[in-house]
Every structure is written in structure tokens, then in C-alpha cells.
PDB file of C-alpha atoms in Angstrom:
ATOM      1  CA  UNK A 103     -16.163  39.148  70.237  1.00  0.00           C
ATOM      2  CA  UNK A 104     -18.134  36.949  67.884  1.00  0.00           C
ATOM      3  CA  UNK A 105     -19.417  39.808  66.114  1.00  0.00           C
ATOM      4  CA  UNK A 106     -16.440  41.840  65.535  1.00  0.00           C
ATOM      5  CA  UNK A 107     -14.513  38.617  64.096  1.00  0.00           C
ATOM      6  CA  UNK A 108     -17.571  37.999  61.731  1.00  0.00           C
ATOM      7  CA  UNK A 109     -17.347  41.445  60.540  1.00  0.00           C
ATOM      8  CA  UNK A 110     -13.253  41.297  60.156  1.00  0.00           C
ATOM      9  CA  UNK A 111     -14.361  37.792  57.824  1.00  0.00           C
ATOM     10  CA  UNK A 112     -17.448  40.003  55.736  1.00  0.00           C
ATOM     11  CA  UNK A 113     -14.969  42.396  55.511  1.00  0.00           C
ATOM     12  CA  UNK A 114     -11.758  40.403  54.253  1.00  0.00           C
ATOM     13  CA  UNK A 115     -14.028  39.165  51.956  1.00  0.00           C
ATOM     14  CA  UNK A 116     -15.202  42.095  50.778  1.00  0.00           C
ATOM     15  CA  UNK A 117     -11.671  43.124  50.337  1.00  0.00           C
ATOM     16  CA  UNK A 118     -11.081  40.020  48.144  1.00  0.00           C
ATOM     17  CA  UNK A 119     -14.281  40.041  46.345  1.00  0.00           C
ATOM     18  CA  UNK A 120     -13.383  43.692  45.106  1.00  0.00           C
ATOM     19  CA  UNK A 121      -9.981  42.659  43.827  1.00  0.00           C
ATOM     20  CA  UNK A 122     -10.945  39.518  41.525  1.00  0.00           C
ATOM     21  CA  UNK A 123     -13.557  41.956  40.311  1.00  0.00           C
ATOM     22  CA  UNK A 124     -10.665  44.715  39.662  1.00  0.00           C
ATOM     23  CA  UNK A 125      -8.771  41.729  37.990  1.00  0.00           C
ATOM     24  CA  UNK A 126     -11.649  40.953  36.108  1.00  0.00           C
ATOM     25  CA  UNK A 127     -12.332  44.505  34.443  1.00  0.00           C
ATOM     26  CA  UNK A 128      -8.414  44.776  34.044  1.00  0.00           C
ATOM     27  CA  UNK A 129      -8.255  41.326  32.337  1.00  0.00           C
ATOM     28  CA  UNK A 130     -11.568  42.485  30.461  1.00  0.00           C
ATOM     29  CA  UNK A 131      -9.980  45.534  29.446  1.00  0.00           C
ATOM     30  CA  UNK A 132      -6.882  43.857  28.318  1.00  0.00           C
ATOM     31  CA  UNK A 133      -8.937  41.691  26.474  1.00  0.00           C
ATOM     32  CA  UNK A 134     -10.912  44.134  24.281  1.00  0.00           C
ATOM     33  CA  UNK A 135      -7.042  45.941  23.779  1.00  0.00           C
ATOM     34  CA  UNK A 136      -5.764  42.683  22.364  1.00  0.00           C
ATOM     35  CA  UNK A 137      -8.529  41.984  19.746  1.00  0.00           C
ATOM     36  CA  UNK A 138      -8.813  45.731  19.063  1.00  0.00           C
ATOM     37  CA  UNK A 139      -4.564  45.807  18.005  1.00  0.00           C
ATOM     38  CA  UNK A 140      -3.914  45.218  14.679  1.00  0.00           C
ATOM     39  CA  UNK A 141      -0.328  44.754  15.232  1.00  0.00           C
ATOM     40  CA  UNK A 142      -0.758  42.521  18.517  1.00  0.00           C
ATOM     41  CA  UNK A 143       2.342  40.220  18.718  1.00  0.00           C
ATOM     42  CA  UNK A 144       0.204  36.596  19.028  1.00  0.00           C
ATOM     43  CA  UNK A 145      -2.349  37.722  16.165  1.00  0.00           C
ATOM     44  CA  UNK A 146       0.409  38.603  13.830  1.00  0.00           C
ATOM     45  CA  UNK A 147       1.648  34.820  14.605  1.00  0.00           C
ATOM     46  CA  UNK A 148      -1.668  33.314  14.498  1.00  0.00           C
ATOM     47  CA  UNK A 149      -2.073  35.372  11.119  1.00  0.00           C
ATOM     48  CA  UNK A 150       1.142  33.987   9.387  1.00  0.00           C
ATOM     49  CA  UNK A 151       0.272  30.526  10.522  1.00  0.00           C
ATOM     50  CA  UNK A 152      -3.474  30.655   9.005  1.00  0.00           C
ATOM     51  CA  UNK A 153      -1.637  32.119   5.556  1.00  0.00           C
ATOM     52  CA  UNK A 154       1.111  29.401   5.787  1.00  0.00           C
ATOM     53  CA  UNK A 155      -1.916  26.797   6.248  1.00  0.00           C
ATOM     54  CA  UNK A 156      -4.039  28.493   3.680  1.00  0.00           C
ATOM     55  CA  UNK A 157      -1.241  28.124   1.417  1.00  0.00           C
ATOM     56  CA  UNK A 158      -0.206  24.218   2.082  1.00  0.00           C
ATOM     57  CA  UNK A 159      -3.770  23.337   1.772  1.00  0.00           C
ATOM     58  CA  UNK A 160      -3.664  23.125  -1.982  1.00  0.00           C
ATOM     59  CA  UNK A 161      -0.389  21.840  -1.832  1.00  0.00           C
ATOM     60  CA  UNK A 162      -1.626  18.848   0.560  1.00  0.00           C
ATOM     61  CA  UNK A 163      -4.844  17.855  -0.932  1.00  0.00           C
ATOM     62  CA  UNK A 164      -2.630  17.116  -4.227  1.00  0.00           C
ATOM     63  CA  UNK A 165      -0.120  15.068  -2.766  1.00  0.00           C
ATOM     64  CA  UNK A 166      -3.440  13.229  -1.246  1.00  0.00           C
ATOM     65  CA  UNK A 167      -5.127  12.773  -4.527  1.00  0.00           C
ATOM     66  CA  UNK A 168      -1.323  11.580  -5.816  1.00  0.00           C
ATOM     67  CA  UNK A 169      -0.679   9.035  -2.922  1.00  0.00           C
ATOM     68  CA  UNK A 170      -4.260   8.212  -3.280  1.00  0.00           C
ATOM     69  CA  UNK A 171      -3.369   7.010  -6.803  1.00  0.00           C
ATOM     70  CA  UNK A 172       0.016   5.133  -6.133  1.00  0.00           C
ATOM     71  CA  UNK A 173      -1.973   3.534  -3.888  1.00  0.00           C
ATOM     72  CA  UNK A 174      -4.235   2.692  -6.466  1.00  0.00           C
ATOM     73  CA  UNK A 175      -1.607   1.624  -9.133  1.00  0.00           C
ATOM     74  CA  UNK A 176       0.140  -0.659  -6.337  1.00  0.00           C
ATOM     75  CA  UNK A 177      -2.838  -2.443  -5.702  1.00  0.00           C
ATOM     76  CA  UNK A 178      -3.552  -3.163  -9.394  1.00  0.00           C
ATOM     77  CA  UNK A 179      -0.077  -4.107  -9.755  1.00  0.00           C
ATOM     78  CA  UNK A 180      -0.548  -6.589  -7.004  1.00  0.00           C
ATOM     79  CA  UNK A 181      -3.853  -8.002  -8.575  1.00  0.00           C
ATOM     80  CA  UNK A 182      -1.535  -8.133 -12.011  1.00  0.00           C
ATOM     81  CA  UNK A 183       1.357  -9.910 -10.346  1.00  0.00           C
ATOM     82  CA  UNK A 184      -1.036 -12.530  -8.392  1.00  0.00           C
ATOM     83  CA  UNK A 185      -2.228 -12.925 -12.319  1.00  0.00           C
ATOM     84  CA  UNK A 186       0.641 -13.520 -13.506  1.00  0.00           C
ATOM     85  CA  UNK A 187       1.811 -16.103 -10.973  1.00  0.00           C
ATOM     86  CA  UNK A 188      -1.297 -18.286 -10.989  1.00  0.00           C
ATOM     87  CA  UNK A 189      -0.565 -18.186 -15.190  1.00  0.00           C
ATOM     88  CA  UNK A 190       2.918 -18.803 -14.693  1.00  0.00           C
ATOM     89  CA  UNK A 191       2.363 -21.544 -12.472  1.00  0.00           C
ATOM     90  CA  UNK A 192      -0.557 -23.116 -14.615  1.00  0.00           C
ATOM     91  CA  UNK A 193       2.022 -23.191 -17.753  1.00  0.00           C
ATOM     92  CA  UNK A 194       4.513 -24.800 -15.420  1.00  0.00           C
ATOM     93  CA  UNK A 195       2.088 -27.699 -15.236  1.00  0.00           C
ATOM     94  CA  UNK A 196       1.079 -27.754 -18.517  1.00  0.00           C
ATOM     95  CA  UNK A 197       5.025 -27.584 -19.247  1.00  0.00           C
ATOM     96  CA  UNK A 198       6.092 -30.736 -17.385  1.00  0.00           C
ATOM     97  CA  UNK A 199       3.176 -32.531 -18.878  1.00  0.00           C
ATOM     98  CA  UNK A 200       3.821 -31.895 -22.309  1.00  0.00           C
ATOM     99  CA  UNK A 201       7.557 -33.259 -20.854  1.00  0.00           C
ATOM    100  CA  UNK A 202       6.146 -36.499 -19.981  1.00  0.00           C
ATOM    101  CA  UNK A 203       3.741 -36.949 -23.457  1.00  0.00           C
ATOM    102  CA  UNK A 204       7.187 -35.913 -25.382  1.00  0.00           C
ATOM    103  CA  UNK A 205       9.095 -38.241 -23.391  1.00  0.00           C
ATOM    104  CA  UNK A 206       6.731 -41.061 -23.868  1.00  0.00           C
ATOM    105  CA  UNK A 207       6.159 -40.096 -27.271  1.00  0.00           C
ATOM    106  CA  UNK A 208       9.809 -40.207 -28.237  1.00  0.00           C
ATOM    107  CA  UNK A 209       9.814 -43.734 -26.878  1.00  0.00           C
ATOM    108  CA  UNK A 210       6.606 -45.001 -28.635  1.00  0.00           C
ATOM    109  CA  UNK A 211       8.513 -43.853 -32.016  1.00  0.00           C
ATOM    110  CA  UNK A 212      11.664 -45.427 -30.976  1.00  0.00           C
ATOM    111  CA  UNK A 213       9.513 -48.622 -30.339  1.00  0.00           C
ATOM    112  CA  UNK A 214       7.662 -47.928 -33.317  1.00  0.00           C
ATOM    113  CA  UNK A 215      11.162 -48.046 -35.520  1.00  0.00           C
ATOM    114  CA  UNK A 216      12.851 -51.046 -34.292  1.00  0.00           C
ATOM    115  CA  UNK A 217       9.461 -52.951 -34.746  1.00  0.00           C
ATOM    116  CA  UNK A 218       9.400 -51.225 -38.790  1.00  0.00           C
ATOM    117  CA  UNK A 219      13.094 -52.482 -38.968  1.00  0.00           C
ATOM    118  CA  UNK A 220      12.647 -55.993 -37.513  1.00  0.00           C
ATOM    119  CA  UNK A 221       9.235 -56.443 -39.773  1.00  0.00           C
ATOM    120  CA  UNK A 222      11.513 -54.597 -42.997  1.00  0.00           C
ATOM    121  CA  UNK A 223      14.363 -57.526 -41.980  1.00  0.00           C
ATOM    122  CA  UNK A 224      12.301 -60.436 -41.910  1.00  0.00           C
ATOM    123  CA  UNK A 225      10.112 -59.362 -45.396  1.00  0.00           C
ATOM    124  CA  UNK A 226      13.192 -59.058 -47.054  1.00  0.00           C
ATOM    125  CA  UNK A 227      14.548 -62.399 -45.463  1.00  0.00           C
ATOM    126  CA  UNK A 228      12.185 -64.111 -47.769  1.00  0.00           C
ATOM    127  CA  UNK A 229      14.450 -62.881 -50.660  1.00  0.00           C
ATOM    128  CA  UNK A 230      17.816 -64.182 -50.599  1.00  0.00           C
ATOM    129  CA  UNK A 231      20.575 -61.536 -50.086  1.00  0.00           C
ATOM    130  CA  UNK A 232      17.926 -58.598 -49.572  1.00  0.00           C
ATOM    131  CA  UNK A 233      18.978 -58.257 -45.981  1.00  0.00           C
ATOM    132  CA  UNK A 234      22.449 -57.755 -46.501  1.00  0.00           C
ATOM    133  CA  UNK A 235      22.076 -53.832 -45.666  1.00  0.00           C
ATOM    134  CA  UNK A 236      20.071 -53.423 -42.764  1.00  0.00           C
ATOM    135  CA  UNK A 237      21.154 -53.498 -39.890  1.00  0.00           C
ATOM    136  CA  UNK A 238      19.068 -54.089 -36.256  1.00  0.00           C
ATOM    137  CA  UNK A 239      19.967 -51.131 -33.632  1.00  0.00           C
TER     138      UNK A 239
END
């Protein structure tokens, strides 16, 4: 009995070794039918998908060269605008002090004319009547 059920085994496996081979030629055959079609259904897709790409490639590599410049004009805008702000701030400070030199100019000269007027008031004190217009603010 050993025999007879090794020999059923050898030959289901003959059996299955001749059908992948079958499905091998057949998908083989298949195969060479598909790339030998002109007109096959998934070339004729394939083929208007290369000519759509073959078509956007020009398209794409000029909206890369454009973003590549916007990129390129934003980032010299940004090195412009940091400019600008470390100017604008340095003329901010040089602003508020030329606010404190006016401001403490304007008071030297006000200091400066009451000290003209009391020095005019007491010259013309020496005269007699000489006085008689000024007046001390």
C-alpha cells in the first residue's frame, strides 16, 4: 500500500506540475500578444499618460525656474526689509538725541537771553533814564 499511495502523490504532482507549466506558456503567450498589439487597451493608456507627461514637463520645469525666483526675490526682500529696520531704528536714536541737544539747546539760548537782558539792564542803569524800555521776562 505504501507504494501505490507514493505513486497516487508522484502522480498528483505530476498532474499539477503540468498545469502551472500550461499556465505558464498560456500566460507567456498572452504576454508576447500584449506587447505585440498596437491597439492593446493598457498601452494605449500608458501611451496617453507618457504624451500627457511629455507635454507637462516643459510646462513644470518653468513654473520651477519661476518659483525658484520668487523665492529668490522674497528672500532679498527680506534681507532689504531687515535693512531697512536696523536704519529705521538707528535714525530713531539719532532722532530722540538730536530731541534732547534741541531741547537743551533751546534752554541754553533762553538762559543765554535773560543773562544778555539783565547785563543790557544794568549797563544802561549807569545812564539815567536808559532803562526805561526794557523790560526783564
Amino acid at each position: 500500500m505504501g507504494v501505490s499511495k507514493r505513486r497516487q502523490q508522484h502522480a498528483a504532482l505530476v498532474a499539477q506540475l503540468v498545469a502551472v507549466k500550461e499556465k505558464q506558456q498560456l500566460l507567456h503567450e498572452e504576454s508576447l500578444a500584449f506587447a505585440m498589439d498596437p491597439i492593446a487597451p493598457e498601452k494605449a493608456a500608458a501611451q496617453r499618460s507618457l504624451r500627457s507627461l511629455c507635454h507637462l514637463t516643459p510646462e513644470v520645469t518653468v513654473l520651477c525656474a519661476q518659483t525658484g525666483a520668487v523665492v529668490e526675490r522674497v528672500a532679498n526682500a527680506n534681507d532689504v526689509a531687515e535693512k531697512m529696520t536696523r536704519d529705521v531704528r538707528r535714525l530713531d536714536v539719532i532722532q530722540s538725541r538730536l530731541s534732547v541737544v534741541l531741547e537743551q539747546s533751546a534752554q541754553l539760548l533762553d538762559a543765554a537771553q535773560r543773562v544778555s537782558r539783565r547785563s543790557t539792564c544794568h549797563a544802561a542803569a549807569e545812564v539815567p533814564g536808559s532803562c526805561y524800555f526794557l523790560t526783564d521776562t
